[in-house]
mmCIF file with all atom_site columns, C-alpha atoms and ligand atoms in Angstrom:
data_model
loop_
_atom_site.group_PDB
_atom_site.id
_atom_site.type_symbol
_atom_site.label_atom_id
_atom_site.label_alt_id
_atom_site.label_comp_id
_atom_site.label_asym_id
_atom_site.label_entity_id
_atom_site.label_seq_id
_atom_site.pdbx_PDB_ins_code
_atom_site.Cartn_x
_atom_site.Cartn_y
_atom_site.Cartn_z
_atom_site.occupancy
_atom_site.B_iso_or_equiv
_atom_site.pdbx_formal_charge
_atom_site.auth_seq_id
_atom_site.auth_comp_id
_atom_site.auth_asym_id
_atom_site.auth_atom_id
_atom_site.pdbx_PDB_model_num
ATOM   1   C  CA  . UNK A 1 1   ? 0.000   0.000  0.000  1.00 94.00 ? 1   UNK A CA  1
ATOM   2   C  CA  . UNK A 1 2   ? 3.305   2.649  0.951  1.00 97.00 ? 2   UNK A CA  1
ATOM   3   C  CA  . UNK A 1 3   ? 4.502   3.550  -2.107 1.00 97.00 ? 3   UNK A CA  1
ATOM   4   C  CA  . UNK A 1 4   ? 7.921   6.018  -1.829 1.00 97.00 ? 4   UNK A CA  1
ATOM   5   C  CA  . UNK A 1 5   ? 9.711   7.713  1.335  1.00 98.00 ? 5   UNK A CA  1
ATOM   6   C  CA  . UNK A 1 6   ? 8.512   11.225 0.611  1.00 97.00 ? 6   UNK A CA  1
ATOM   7   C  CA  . UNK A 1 7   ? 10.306  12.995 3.586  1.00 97.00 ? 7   UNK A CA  1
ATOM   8   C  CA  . UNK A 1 8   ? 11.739  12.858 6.914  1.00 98.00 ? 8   UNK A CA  1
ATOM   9   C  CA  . UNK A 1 9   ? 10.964  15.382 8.820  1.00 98.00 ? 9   UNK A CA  1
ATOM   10  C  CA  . UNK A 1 10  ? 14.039  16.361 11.612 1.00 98.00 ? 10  UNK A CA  1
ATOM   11  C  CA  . UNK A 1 11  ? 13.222  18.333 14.750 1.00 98.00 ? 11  UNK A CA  1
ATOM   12  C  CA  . UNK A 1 12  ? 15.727  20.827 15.034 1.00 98.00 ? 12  UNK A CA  1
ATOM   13  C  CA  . UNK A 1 13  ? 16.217  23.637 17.944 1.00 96.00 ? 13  UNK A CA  1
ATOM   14  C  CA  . UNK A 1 14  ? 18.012  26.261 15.378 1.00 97.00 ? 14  UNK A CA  1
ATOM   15  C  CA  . UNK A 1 15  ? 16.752  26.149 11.816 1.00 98.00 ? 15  UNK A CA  1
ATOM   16  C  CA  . UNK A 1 16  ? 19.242  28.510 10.520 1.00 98.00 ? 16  UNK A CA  1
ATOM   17  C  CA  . UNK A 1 17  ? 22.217  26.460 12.194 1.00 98.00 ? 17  UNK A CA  1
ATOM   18  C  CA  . UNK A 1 18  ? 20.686  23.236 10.645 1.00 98.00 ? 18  UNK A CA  1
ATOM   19  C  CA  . UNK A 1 19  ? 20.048  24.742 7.093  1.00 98.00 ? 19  UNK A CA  1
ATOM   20  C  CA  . UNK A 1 20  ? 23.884  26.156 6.965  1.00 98.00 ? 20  UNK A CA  1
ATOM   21  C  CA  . UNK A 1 21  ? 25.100  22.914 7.973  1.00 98.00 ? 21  UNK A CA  1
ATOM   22  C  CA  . UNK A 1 22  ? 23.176  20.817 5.545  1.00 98.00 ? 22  UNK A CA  1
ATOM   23  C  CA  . UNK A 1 23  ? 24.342  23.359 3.043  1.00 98.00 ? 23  UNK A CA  1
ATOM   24  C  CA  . UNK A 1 24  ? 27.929  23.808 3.611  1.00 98.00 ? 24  UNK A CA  1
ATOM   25  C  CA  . UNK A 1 25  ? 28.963  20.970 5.565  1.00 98.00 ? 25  UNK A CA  1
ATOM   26  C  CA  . UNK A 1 26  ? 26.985  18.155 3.752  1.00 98.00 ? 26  UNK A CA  1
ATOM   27  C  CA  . UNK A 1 27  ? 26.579  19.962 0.705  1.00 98.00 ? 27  UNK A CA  1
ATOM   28  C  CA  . UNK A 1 28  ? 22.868  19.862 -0.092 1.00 98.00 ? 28  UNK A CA  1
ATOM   29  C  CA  . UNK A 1 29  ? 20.430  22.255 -1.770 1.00 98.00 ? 29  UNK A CA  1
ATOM   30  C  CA  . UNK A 1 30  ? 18.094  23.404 0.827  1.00 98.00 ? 30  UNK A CA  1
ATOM   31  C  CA  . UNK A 1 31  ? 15.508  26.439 0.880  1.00 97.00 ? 31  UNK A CA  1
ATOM   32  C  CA  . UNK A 1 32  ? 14.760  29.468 2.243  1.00 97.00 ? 32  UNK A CA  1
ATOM   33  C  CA  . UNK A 1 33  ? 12.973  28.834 5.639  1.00 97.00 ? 33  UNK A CA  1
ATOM   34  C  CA  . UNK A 1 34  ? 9.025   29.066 4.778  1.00 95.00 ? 34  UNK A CA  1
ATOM   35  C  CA  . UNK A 1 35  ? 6.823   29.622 7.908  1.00 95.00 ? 35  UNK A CA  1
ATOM   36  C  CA  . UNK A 1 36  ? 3.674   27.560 7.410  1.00 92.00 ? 36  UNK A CA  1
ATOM   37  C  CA  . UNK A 1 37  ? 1.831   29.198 10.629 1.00 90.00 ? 37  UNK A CA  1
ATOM   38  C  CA  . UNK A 1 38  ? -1.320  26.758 9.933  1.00 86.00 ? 38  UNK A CA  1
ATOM   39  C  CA  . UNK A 1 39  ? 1.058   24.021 11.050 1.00 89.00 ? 39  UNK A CA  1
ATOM   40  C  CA  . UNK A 1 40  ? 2.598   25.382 13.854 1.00 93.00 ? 40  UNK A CA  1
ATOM   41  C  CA  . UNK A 1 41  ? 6.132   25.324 12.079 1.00 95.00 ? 41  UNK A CA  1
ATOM   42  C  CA  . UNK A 1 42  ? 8.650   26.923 9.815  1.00 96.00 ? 42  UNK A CA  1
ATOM   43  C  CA  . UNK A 1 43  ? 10.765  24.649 7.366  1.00 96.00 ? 43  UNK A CA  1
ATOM   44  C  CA  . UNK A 1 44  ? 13.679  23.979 5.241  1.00 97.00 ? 44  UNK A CA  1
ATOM   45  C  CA  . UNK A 1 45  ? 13.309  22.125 2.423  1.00 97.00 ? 45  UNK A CA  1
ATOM   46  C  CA  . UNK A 1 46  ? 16.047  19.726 1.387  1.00 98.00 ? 46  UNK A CA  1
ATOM   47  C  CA  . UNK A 1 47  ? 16.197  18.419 -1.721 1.00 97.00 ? 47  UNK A CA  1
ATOM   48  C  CA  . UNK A 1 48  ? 18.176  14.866 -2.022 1.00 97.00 ? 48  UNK A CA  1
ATOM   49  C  CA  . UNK A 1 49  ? 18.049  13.044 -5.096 1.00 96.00 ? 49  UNK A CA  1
ATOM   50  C  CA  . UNK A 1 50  ? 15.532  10.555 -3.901 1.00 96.00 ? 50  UNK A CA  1
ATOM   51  C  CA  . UNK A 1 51  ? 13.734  11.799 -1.215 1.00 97.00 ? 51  UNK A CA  1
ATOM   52  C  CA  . UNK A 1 52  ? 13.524  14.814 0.736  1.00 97.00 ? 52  UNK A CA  1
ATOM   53  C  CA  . UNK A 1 53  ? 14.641  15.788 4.316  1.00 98.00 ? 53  UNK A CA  1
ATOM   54  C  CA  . UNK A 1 54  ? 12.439  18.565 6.577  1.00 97.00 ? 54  UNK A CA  1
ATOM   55  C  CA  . UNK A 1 55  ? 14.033  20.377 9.095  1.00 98.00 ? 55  UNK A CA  1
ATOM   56  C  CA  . UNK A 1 56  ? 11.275  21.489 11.494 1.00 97.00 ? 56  UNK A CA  1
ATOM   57  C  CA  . UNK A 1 57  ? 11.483  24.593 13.834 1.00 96.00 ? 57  UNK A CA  1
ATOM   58  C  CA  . UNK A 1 58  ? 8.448   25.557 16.429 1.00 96.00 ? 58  UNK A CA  1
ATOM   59  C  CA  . UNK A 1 59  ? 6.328   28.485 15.267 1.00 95.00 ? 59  UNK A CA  1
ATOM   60  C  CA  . UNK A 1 60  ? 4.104   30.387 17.405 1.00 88.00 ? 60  UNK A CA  1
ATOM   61  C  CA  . UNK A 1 61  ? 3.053   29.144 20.930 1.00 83.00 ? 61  UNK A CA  1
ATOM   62  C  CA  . UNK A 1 62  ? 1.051   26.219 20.142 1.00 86.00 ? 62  UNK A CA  1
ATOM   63  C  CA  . UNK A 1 63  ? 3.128   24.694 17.652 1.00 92.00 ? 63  UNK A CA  1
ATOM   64  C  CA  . UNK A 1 64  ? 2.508   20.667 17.494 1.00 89.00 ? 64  UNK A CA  1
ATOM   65  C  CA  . UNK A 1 65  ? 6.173   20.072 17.769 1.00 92.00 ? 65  UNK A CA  1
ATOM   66  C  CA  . UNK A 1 66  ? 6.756   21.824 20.915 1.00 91.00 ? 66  UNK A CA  1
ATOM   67  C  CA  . UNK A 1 67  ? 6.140   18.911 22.847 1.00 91.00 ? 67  UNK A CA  1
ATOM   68  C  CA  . UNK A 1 68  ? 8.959   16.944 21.136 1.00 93.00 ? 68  UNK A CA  1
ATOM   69  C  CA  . UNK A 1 69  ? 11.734  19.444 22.196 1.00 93.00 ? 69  UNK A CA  1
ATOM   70  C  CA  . UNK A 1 70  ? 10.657  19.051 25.592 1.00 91.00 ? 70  UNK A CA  1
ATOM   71  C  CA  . UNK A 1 71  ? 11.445  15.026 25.414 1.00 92.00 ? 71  UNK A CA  1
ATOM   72  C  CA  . UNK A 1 72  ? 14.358  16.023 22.393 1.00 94.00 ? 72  UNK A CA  1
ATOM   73  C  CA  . UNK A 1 73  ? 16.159  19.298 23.817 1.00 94.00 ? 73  UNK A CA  1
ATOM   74  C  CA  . UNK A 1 74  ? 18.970  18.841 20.733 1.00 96.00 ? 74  UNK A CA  1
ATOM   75  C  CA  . UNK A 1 75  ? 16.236  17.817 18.339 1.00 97.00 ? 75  UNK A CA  1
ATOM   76  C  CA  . UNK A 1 76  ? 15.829  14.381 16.410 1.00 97.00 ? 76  UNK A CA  1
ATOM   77  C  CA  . UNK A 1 77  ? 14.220  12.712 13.797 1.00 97.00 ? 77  UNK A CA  1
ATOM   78  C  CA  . UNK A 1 78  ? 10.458  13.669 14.316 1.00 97.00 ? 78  UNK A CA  1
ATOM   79  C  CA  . UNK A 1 79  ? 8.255   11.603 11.645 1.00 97.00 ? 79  UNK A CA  1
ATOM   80  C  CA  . UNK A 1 80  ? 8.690   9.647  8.135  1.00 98.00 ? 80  UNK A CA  1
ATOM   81  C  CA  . UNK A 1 81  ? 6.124   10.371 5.539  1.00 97.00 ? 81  UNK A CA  1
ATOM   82  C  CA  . UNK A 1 82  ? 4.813   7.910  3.039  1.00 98.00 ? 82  UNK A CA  1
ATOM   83  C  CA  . UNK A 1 83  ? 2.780   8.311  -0.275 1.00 98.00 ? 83  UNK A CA  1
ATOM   84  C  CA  . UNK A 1 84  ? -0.011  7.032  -0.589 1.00 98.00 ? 84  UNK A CA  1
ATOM   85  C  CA  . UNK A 1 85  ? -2.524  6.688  -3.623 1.00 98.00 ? 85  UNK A CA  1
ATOM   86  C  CA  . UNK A 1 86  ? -5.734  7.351  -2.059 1.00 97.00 ? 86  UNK A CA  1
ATOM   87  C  CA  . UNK A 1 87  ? -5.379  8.558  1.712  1.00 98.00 ? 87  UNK A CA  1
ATOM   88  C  CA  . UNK A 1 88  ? -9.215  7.870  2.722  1.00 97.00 ? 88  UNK A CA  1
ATOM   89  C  CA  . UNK A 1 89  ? -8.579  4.320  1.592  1.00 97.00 ? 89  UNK A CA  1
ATOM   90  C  CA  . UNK A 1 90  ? -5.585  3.840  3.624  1.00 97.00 ? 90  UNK A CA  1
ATOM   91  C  CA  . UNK A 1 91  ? -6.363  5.645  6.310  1.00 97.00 ? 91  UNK A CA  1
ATOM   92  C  CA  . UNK A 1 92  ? -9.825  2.290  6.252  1.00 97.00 ? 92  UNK A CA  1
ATOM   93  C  CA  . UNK A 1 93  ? -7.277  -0.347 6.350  1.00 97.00 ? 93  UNK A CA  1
ATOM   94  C  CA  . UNK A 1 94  ? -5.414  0.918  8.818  1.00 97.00 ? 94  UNK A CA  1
ATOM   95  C  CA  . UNK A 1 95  ? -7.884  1.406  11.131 1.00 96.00 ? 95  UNK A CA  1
ATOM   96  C  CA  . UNK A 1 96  ? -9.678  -1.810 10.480 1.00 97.00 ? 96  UNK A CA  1
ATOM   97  C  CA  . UNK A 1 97  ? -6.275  -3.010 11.316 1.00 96.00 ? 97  UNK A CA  1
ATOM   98  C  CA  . UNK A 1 98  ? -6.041  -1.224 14.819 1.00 96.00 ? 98  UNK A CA  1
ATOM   99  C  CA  . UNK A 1 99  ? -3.831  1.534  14.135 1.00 96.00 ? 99  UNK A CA  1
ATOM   100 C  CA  . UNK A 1 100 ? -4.621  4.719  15.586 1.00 97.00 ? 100 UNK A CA  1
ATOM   101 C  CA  . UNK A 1 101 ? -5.223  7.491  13.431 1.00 97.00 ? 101 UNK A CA  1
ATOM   102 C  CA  . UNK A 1 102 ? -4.260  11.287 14.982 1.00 95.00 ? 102 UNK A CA  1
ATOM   103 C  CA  . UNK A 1 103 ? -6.691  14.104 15.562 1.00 93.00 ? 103 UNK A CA  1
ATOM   104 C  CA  . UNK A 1 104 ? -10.113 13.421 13.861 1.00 94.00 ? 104 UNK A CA  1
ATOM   105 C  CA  . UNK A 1 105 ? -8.966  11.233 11.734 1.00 93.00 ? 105 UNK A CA  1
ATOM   106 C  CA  . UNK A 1 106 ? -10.163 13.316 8.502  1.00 95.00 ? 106 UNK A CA  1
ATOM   107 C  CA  . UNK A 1 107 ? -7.048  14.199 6.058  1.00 96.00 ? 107 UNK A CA  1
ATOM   108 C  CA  . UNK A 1 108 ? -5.719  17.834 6.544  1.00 92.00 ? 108 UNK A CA  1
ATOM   109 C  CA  . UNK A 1 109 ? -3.699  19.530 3.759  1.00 90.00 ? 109 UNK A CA  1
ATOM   110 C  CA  . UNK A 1 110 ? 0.184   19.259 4.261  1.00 87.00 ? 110 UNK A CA  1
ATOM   111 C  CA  . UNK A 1 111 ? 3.278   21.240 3.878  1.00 83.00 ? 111 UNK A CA  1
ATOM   112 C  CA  . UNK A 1 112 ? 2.699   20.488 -0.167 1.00 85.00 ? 112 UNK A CA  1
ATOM   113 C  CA  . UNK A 1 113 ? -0.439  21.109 -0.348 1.00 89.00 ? 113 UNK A CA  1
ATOM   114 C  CA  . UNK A 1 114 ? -1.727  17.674 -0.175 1.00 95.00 ? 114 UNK A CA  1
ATOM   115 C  CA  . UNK A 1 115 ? -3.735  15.333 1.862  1.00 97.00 ? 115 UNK A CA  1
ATOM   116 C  CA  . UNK A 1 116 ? -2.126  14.305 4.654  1.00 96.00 ? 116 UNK A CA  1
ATOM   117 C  CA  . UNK A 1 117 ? -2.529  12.057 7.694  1.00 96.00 ? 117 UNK A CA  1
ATOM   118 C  CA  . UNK A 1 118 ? -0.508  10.715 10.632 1.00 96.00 ? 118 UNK A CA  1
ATOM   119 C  CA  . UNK A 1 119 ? -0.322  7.723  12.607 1.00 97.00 ? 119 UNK A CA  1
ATOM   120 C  CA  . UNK A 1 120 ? -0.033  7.121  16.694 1.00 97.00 ? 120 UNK A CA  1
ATOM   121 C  CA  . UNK A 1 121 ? 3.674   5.958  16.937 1.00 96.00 ? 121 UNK A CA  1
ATOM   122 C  CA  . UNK A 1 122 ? 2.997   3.842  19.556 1.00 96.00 ? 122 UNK A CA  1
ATOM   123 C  CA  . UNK A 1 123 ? 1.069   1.551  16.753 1.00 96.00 ? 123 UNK A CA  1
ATOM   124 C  CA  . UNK A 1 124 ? 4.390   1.849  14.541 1.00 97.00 ? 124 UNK A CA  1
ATOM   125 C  CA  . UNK A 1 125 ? 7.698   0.979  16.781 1.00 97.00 ? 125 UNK A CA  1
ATOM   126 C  CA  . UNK A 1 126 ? 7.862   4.267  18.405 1.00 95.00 ? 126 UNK A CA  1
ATOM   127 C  CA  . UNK A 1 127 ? 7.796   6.404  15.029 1.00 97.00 ? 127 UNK A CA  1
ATOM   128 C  CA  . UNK A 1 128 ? 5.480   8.652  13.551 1.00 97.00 ? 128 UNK A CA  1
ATOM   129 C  CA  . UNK A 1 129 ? 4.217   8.093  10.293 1.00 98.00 ? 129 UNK A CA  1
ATOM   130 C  CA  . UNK A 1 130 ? 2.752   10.881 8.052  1.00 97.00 ? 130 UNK A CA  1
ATOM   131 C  CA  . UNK A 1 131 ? 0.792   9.463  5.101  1.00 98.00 ? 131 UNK A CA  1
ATOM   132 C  CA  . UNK A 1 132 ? 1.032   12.229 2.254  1.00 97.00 ? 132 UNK A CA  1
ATOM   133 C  CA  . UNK A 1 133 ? -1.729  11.465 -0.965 1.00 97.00 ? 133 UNK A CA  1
ATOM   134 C  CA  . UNK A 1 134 ? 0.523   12.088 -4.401 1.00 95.00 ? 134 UNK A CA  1
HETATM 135 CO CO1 . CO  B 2 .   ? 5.942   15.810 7.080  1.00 79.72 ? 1   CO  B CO1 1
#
């Protein structure tokens, strides 16, 4: 049912430290940061040649991934995100299967625009999985 890795998303506690270093030191191609204030986050983009890597910093007081810096002070890997052909579909199977689906289970529209869902990472080895529609 997963098709590709589409991203994994890294918690990190200073974007523009992160973003230099993937840069200069590992010599990627990254963005500009882009705040995306409906998620509660600002990102970097960057752009591998077969998958993509999200660093995540905390925007505004209620951001969803303040929680994780309180467990992660230095940051960490945060979720993987899968594609998916038809999200609603998935999202069926999985729960018939016992998985937990997060908030009200009802795809939301993602960093890219797309539908999006995630999974309870205590169903999944301790990992959150985002489930991204392509
Ligand atoms: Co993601």
């Amino acid at each position: 049912m997963i098709g590709r890795l589409n991203h994994v998303a890294i918690a990190v506690p200073d974007l523009a430290k992160a973003a230099e270093q993937y840069r200069a030191t590992l010599g990627a191609k990254v963005s500009a940061p882009q705040p995306l204030p409906d998620h509660g986050v600002t990102v970097v983009f960057v752009e591998l040649a077969n998958t993509k890597i999200e660093l995540l910093h905390p925007l505004g007081a209620a951001s969803p991934i303040a929680g994780f810096f309180e467990k992660n002070a230095s940051g960490g890997i945060h979720h993987v995100c899968y594609e998916v052909a038809d999200i609603r579909a998935a999202r069926d199977r999985l729960q018939r299967a016992g998985a937990r689906v997060l908030g009200d289970g009802e795809p939301k529209t993602g960093a890219h625009g797309k539908p999006v869902l995630f999974l309870h990472p205590k169903d999944f080895s301790g990992a959150l999985i985002e489930l991204e529609q392509v």
